[in-house]
Structure formats: C-alpha cells, structure tokens
Tab-separated table of C-alpha atoms in Angstrom:
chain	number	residue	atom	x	y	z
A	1	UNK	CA	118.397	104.874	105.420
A	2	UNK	CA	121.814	103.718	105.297
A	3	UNK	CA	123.330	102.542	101.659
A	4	UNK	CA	123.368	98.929	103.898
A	5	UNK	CA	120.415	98.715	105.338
A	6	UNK	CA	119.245	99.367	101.831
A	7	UNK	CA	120.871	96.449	100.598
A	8	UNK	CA	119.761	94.186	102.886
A	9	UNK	CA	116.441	94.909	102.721
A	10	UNK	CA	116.201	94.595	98.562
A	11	UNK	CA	118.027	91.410	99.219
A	12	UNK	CA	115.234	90.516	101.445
A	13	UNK	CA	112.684	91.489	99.291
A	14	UNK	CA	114.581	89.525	96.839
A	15	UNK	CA	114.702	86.402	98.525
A	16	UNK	CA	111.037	86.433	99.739
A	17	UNK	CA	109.931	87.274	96.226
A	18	UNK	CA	111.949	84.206	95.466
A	19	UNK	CA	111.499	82.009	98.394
A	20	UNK	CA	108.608	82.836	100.235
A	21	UNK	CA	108.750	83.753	104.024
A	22	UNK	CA	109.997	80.616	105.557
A	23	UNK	CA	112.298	80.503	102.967
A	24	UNK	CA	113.833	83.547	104.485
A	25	UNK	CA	117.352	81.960	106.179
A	26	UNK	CA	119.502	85.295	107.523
A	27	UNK	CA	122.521	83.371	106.337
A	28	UNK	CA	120.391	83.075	102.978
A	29	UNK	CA	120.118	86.825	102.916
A	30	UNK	CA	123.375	87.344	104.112
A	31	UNK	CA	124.878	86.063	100.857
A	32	UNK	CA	122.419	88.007	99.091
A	33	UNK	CA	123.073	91.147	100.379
A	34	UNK	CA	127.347	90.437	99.913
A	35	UNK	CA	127.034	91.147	104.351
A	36	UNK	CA	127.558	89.057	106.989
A	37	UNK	CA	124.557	87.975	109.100
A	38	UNK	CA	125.940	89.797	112.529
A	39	UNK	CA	125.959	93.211	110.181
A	40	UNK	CA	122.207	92.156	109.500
A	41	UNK	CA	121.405	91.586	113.379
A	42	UNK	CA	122.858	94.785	114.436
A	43	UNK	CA	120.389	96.432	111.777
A	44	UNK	CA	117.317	94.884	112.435
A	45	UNK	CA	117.666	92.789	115.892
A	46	UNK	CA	116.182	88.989	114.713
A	47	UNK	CA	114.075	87.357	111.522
A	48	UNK	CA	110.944	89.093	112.997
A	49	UNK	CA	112.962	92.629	112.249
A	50	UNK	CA	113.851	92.134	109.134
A	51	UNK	CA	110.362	90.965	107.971
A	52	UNK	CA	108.670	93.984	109.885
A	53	UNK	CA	111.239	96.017	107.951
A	54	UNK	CA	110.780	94.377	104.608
A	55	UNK	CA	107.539	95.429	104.747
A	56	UNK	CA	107.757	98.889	104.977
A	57	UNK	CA	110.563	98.688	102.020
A	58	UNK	CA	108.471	97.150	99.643
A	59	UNK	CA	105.401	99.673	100.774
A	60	UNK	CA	107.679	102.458	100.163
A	61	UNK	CA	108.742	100.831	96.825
A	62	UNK	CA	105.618	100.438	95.555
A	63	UNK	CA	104.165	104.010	96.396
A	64	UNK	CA	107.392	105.329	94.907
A	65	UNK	CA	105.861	103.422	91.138
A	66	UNK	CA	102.938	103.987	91.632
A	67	UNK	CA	103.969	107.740	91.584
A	68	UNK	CA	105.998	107.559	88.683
A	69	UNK	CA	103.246	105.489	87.365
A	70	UNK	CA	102.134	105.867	83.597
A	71	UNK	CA	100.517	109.514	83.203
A	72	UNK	CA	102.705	111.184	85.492
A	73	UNK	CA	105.084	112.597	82.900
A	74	UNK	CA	106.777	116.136	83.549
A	75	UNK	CA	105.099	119.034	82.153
A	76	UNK	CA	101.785	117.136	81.539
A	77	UNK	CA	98.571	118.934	83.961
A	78	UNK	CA	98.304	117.221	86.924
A	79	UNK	CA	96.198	114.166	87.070
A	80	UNK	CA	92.151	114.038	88.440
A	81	UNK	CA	90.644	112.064	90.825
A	82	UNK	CA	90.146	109.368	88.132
A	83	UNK	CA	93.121	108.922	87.220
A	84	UNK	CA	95.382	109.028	90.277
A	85	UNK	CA	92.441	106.291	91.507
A	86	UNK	CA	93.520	103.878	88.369
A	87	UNK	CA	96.900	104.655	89.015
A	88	UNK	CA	96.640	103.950	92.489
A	89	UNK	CA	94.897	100.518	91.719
A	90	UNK	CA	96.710	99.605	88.384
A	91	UNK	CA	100.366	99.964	89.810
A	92	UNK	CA	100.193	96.409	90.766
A	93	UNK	CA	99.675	95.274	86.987
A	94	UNK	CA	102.986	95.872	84.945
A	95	UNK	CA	104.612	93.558	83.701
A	96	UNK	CA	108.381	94.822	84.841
A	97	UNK	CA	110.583	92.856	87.331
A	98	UNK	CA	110.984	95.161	89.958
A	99	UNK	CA	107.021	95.492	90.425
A	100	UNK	CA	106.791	91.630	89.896
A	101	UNK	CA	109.217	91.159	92.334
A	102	UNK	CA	107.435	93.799	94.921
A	103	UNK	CA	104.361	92.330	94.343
A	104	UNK	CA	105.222	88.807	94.259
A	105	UNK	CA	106.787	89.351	98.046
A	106	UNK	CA	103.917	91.872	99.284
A	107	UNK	CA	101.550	88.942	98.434
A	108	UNK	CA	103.940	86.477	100.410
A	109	UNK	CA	103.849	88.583	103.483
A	110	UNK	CA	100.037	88.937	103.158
A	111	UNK	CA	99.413	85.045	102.542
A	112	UNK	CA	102.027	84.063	105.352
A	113	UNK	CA	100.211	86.449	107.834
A	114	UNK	CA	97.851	83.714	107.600
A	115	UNK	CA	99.883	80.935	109.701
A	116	UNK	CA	102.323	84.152	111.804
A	117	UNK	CA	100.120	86.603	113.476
A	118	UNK	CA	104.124	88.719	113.386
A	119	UNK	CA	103.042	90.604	110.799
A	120	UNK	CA	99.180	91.476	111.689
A	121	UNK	CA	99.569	94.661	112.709
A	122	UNK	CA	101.680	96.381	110.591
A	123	UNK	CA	100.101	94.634	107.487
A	124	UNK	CA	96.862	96.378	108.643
A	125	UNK	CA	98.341	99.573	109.173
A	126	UNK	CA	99.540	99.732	105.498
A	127	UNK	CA	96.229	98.290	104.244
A	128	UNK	CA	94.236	100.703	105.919
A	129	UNK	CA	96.786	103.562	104.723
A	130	UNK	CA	96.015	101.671	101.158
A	131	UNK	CA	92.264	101.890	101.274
A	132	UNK	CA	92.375	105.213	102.943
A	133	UNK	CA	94.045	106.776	99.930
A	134	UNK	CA	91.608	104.911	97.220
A	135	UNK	CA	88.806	106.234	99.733
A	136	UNK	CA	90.356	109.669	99.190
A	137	UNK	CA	90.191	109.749	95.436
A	138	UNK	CA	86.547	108.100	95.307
A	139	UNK	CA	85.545	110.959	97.621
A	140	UNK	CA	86.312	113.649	95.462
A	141	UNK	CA	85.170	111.514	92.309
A	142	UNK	CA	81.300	111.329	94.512
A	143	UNK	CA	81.956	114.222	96.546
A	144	UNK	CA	77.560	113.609	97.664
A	145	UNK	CA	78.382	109.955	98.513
A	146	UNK	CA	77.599	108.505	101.981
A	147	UNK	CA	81.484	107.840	103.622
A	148	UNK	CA	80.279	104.758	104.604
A	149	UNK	CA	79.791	103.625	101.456
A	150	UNK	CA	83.394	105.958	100.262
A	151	UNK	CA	84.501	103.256	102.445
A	152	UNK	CA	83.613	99.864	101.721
A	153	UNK	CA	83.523	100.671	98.216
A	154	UNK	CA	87.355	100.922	98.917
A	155	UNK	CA	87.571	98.201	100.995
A	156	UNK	CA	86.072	96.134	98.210
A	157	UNK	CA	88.481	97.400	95.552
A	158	UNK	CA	92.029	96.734	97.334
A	159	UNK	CA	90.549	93.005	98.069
A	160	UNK	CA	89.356	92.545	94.556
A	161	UNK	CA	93.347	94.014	93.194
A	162	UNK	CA	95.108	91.348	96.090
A	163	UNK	CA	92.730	88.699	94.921
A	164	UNK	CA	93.416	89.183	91.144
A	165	UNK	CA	97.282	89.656	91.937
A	166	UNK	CA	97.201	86.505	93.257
A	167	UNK	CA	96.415	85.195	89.880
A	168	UNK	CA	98.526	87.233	88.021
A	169	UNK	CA	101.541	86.543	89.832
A	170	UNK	CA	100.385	82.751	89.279
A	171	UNK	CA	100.151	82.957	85.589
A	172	UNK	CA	96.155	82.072	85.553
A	173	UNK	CA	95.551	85.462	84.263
A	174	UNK	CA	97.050	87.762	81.686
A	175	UNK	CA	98.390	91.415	82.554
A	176	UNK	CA	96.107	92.574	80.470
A	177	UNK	CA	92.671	90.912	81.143
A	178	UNK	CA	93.517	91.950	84.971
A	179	UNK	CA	93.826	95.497	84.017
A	180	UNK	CA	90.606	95.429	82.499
A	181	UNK	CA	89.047	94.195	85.370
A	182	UNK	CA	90.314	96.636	87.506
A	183	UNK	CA	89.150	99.533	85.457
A	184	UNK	CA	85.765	98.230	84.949
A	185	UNK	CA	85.277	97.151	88.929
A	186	UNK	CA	86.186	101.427	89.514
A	187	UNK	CA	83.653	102.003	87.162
A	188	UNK	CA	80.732	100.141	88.742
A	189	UNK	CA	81.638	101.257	92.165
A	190	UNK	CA	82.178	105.233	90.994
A	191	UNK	CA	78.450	104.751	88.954
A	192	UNK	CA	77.166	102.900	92.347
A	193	UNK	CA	78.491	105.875	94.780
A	194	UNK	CA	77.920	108.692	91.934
A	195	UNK	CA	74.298	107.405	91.898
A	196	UNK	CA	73.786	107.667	95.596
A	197	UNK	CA	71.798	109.777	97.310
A	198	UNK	CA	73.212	111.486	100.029
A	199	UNK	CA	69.936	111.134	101.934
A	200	UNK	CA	66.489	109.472	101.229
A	201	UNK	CA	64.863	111.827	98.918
A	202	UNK	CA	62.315	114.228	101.072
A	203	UNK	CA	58.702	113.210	100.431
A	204	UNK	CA	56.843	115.526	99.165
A	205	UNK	CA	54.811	118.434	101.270
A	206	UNK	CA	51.190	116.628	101.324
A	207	UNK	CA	48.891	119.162	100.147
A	208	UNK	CA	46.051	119.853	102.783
A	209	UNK	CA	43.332	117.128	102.734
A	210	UNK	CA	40.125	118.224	100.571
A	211	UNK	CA	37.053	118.250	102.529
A	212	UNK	CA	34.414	116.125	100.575
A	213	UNK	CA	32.232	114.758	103.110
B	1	UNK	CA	87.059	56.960	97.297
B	2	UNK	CA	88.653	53.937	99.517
B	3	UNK	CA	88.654	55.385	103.303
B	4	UNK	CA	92.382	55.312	103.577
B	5	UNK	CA	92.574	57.686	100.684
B	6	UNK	CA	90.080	59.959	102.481
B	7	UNK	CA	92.264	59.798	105.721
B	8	UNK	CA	95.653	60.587	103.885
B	9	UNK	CA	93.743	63.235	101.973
B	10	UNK	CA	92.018	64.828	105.183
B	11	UNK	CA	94.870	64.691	106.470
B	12	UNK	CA	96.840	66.549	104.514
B	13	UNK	CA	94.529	69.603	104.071
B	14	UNK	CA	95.090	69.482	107.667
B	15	UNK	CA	98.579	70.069	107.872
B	16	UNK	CA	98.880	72.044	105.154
B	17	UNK	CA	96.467	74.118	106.792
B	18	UNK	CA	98.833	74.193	109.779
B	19	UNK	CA	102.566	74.663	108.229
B	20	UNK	CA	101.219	75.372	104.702
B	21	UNK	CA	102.330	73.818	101.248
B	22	UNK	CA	106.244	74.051	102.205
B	23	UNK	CA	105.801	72.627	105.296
B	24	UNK	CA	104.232	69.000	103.977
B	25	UNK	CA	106.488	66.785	104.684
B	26	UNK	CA	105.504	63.084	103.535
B	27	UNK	CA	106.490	62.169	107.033
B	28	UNK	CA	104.768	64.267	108.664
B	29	UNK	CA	101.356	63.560	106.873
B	30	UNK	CA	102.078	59.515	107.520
B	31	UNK	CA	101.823	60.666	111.283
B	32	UNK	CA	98.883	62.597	110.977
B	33	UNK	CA	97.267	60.073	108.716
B	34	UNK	CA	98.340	57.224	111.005
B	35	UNK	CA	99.313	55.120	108.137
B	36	UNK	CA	102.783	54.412	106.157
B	37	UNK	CA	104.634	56.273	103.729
B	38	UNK	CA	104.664	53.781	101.616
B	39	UNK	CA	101.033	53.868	101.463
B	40	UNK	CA	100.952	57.278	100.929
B	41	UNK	CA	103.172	56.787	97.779
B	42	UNK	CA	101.019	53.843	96.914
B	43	UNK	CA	98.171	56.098	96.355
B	44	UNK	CA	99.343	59.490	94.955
B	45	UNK	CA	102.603	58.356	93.496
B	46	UNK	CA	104.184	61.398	94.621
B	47	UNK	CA	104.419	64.930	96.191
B	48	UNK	CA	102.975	66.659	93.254
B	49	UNK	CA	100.128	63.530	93.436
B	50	UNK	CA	99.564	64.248	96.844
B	51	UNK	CA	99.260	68.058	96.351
B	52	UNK	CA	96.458	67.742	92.934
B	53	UNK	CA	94.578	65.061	94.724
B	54	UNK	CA	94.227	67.243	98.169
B	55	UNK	CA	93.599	70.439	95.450
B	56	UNK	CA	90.232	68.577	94.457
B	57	UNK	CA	89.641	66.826	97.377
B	58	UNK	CA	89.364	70.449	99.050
B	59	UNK	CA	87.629	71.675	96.619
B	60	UNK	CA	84.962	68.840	97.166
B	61	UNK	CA	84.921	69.939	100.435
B	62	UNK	CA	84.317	73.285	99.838
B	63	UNK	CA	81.099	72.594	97.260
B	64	UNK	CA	79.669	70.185	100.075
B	65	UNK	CA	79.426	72.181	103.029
B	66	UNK	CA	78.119	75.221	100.201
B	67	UNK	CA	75.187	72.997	99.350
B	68	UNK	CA	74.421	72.384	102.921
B	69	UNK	CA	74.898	76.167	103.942
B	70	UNK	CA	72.248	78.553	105.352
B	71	UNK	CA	68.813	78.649	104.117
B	72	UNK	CA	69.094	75.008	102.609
B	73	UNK	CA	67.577	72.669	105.338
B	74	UNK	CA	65.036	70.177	104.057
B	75	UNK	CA	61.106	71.224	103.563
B	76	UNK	CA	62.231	74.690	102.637
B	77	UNK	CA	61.149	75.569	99.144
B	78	UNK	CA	64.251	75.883	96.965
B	79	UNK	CA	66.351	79.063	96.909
B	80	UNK	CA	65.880	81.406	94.074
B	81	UNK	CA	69.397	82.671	92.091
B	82	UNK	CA	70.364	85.568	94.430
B	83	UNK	CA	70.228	83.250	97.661
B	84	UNK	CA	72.245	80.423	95.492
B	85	UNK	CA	74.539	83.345	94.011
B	86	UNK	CA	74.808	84.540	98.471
B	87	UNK	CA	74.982	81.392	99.456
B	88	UNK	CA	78.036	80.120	96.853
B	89	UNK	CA	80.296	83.091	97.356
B	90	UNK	CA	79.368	83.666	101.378
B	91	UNK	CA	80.448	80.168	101.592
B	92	UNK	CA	84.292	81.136	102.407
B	93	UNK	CA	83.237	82.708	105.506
B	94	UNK	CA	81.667	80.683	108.195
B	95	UNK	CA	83.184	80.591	112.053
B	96	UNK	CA	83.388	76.657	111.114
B	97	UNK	CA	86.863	74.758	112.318
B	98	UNK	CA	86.115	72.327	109.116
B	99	UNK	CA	85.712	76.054	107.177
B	100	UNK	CA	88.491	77.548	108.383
B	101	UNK	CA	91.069	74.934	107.557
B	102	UNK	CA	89.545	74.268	104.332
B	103	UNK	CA	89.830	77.500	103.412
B	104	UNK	CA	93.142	78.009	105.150
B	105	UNK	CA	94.418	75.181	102.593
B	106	UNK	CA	92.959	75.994	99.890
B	107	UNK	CA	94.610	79.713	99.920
B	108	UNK	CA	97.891	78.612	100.944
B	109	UNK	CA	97.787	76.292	97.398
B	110	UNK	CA	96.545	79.147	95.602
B	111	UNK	CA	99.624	81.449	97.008
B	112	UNK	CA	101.722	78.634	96.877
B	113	UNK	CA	101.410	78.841	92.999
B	114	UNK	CA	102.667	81.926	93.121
B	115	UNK	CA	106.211	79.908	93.507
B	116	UNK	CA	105.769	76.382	91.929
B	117	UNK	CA	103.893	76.238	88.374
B	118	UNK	CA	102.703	72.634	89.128
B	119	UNK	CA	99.200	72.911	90.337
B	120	UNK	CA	98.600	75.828	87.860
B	121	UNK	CA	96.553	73.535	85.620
B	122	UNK	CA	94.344	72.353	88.179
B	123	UNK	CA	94.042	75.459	89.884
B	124	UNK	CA	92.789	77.218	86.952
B	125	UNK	CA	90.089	74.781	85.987
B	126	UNK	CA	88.860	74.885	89.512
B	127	UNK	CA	88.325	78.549	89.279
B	128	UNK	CA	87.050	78.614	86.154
B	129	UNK	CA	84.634	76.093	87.129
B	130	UNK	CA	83.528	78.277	90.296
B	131	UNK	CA	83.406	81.507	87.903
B	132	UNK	CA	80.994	79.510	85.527
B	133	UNK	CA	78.842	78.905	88.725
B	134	UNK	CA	78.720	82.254	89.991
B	135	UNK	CA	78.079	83.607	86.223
B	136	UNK	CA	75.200	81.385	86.048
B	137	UNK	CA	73.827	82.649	89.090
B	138	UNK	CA	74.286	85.991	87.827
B	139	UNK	CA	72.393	85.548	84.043
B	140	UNK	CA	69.648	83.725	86.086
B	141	UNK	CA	69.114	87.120	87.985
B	142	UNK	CA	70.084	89.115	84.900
B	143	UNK	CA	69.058	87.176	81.383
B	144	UNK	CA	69.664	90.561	79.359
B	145	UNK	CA	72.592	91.354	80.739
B	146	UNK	CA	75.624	90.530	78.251
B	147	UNK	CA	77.276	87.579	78.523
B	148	UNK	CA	80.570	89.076	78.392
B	149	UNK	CA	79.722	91.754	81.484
B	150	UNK	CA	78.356	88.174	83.471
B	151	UNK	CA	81.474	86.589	82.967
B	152	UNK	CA	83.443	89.750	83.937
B	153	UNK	CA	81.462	89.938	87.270
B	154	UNK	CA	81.645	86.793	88.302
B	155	UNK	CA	85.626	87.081	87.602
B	156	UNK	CA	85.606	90.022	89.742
B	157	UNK	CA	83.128	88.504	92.681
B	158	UNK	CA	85.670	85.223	92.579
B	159	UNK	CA	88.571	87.456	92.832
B	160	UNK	CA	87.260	89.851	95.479
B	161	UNK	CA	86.208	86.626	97.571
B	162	UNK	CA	90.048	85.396	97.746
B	163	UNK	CA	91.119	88.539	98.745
B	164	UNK	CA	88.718	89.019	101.381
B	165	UNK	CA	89.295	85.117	102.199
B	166	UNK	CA	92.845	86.056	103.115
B	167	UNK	CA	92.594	89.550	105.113
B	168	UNK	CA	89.559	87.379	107.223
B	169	UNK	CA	92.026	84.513	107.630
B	170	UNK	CA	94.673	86.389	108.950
B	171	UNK	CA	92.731	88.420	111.463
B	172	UNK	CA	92.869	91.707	109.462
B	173	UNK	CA	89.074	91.542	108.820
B	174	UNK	CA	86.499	90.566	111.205
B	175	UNK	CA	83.872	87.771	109.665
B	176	UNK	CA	80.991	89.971	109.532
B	177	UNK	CA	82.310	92.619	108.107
B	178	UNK	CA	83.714	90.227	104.664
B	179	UNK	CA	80.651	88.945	105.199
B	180	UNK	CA	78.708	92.344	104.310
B	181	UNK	CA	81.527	93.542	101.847
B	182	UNK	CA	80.315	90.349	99.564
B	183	UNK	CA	76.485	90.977	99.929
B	184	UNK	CA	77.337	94.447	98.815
B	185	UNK	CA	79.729	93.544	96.356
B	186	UNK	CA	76.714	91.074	94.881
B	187	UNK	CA	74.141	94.372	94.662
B	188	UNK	CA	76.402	96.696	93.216
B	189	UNK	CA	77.297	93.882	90.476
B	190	UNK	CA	73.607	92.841	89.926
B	191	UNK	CA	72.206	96.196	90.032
B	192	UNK	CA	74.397	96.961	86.988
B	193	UNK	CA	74.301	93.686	85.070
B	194	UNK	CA	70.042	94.872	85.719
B	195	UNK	CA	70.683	98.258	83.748
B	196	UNK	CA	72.460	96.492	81.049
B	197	UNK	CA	71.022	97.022	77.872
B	198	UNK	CA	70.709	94.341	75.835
B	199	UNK	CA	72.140	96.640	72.995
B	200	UNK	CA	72.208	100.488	73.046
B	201	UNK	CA	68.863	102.088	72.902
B	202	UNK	CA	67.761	103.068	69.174
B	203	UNK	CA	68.140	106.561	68.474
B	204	UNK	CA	64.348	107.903	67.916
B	205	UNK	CA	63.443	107.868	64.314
B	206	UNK	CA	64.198	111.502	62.805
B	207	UNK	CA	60.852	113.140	61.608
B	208	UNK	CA	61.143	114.374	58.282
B	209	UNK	CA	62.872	117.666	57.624
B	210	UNK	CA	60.639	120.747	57.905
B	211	UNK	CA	60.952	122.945	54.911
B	212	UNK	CA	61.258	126.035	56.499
B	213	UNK	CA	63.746	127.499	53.808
C-alpha cells in the first residue's frame, strides 16, 4: 500500500473513530489526511470506497495487535491453543489509543451496517474470518468436540466480545471487569465442548435373556 | 403519560430507528409527530430531554411486548424460571415491525454512547436493571450457585444478546439462528451455575496415622 493511501485511510479511521460514519465528509478527511479530496477519489473511487477500504485497514490493524499482543515476546515458547484463544478475544480490551481508536470505529462500521446494507458483505466476510480463527483454537483446545458445537461456541464468543465492547467503549464498564468476563465466558464454553461427547455413549451389549419360565 | 407525549415519543423511536441518533432532527420528529416544535420543547425541554425520555420510553416498550411474548397467553399456568429467563433474553428477536424498530433504536442509543457521554447514566441503570432480571432468573434455576458467578452470567447473557441484536439487525445473522445461539448460550450458563458448588467440597477426614514404623 502506498505511504498515501496509508494516510488516508488512518485519517479515516480517525475520523470515524471520532465522528461516526455519517460523520465521514471526504473534505473532512481530506484535511485530515493533509490531501486533497480528488487525491482521495482517485484512490478509492466515492464514500462507499473509502468505507469498504477502512474496513479492511482497521481489520488488518487489529490482527497486527493482536499478534504483538501481551505473551508474544521474542524468545519466549510459542503460545498454546489457550492462549492464542485469549489473545485472540482479549485484543479488543487495552486500554491504549490506537486499539481504542480501532475499536471505537470497527464498532461504528458494525452499528451503522444497521441503517447501510454497503457494508454487509464485507463485514461478514471478516466476521466469519473472526470466528473461524476462535473456532480454530477451540478445536485443538476439544480436539473430540462436535464442529457444530466448535462453531457456535465461537459464534457465541465474538458476539459476547462486540456486545461488551460496546460498553467499554461507552464507559459503562471497566477494562478490567470486561477482561474478566471474557476469560471466564472461554472457560465455560472450553468446559462445555471439553465435556462433550463426540457421540452418544454406546449402550451396553445386553447380555442374552435368562430363560426362567 | 398525556397522548401527545406518547406520539412525540413514538415518534421519535421511529425516526431514530430510521436515520439513527444523529439524524434526529427536532424538525423532523415535529413532522413525524404531526405536532409543533414548540410542543416538543414544551415537553422534553430539550434534545438531550427528548433523547432520556425516548431511552425509557423504549425501554417500556421493550418489557411490554416481553411480558406478552410466547408461552404467556391467558389460562396457561405460569412459566417456570427457565421459560421467564428464554422468554426475557429471546425477546430481542422476533420478525415483529414494532420489534424491529424498537430494537433498531434502542442499539443505535446504545452505540450512539459510544460518542456522546449524555445518556451514559441512564443507559447504565437500564442495563443494570435488565442484568438484575436475568440474574434472578438464573438463582431461581440455580439457588446454590454463587451469587457472584449469577451476576457474571447474566452480564455475559446481556452482553452476548446486544451483540447478537446487532449482527441480526444488520442482516449478518439470520433470526433463527440468534435465536438458537441464546437458548444455547442459556444451557451452557445454567448447566454450570448447576455444578457450582456452594463452597469447595471438604477434603475427606484423614484416618489416623498407621504406625507401621
């Protein structure tokens, strides 16, 4: 990606994380980015390109923390399943600007796909990608788990982290206290899928009737 | 409440609904109300009036059409705690016009507070008060469970419900499907409130030591 389009699109992310969506004027970002808006059109074509785009920067962004995520230090052994699944689910909780402000405009895209249908399909693309990658890491956590229930018990898990990032983000609930729920919600679903059977246990062999009559 | 309130009030869950919390202009609701501005500012002072009374009113709403939901029609014996506990958090996801904006409104203040601190206050209560619900539900079904696990759950099942509300909303997740995610959601949290000990099991009294020496 050009240094440019680079800047336009943290300025973008920048002004949604500030503004919302509608906020979004190009001659808004313009200013913010220090371009003019016809450098912006030739980039990314009209307002529904630069969201589409936005997006996938502040995707990117965020997998690129949650990689350098706490416990990923060089030279320690590589993290297991449990682990890259908290880190996976906790990088929305820290309490540093840049994952505020990726967070705080991820959320806006999400909530404004709710009046736009612009946004629908990529924002289910990179959800599914999302739970896909949780699913991963509770799969080799319950490797004898049904991947139906792998599934849903990832579905649940990215819902329950937008929901409670929604009240982060809105001050109704501490860093902290959301953290905590997070780690205790993977434990419940990891018991719940460790505990399942991977079919219903086989009856046993009936032993031949005993002839008493 | 006088029935002009109600109108102004109906009305403007309606259009925030439509062009969400941004998009209210005063105007705008006089039109859809069919009354004045004047009267608007009569009643709620001003926008910030407007947007806490339409918070509750929503809210009232939303506990109305939950205590008329399924399995509550007349001459049926009352429900036990897990259909009141289904019924309270399945609530957010009915094919219902009246549903849909309600809950269309009600999201898009939540996210809007995100932005703009002012409805924090009310906000909060309200979902503290529908956390205190669901963790009643939840120590009816479980009475040894601890109360600090209840309250944990029912923060979780609240928080899992708006992020569900939102991916259903927006077309990302088709109704039955959020519908099933909650029921499960409600097993896997009830199952292990269930196998809560009260406290941890008492070690088994040591016999005395044998005197083998």
């Amino acid at each position: 990606m050009t240094d440019r389009r680079t800047e336009i699109l943290t300025g973008a992310a920048r002004v949604i994380a500030r503004q919302g969506v509608r906020g979004l004027r190009v001659a808004d970002l313009a200013a913010e980015a220090g371009v003019s808006t016809a450098l912006i059109y030739y980039h990314f074509k009209d307002r529904a390109g630069i969201l589409r785009h936005a997006l996938a920067f502040i995707g990117d962004r965020a997998d690129r923390y949650t990689a350098e995520g706490d416990g990923a230090e060089p030279g320690i052994a590589p993290a297991g399943p449990r682990q890259l699944l908290e880190r996976t689910l906790l990088l929305e909780f820290q309490d540093l600007p840049e994952v505020r402000e990726n967070s705080t405009a991820w959320g806006e895209l999400r909530a404004h796909s709710v009046f736009d249908p612009e946004l629908r399909e990529d924002l289910a693309a990179a959800g599914a990608a999302w739970a896909a990658e949780v699913a991963g890491h509770l799969a080799d956590l319950c490797p004898k788990a049904p991947p139906g229930a792998v599934t849903a018990a990832a579905e649940r898990l990215t819902a329950l982290l937008e929901g409670l990032s929604v009240r982060w983000l809105s001050g109704l609930l501490p860093l902290r206290h959301a953290r905590g729920l997070v780690r205790e919600a993977i434990g419940v679903e990891v018991d719940r899928l460790a505990s399942h059977p991977p079919r219903p246990p086989r009856p046993p062999r009936p032993s031949p009737p005993s002839r008493i009559d």
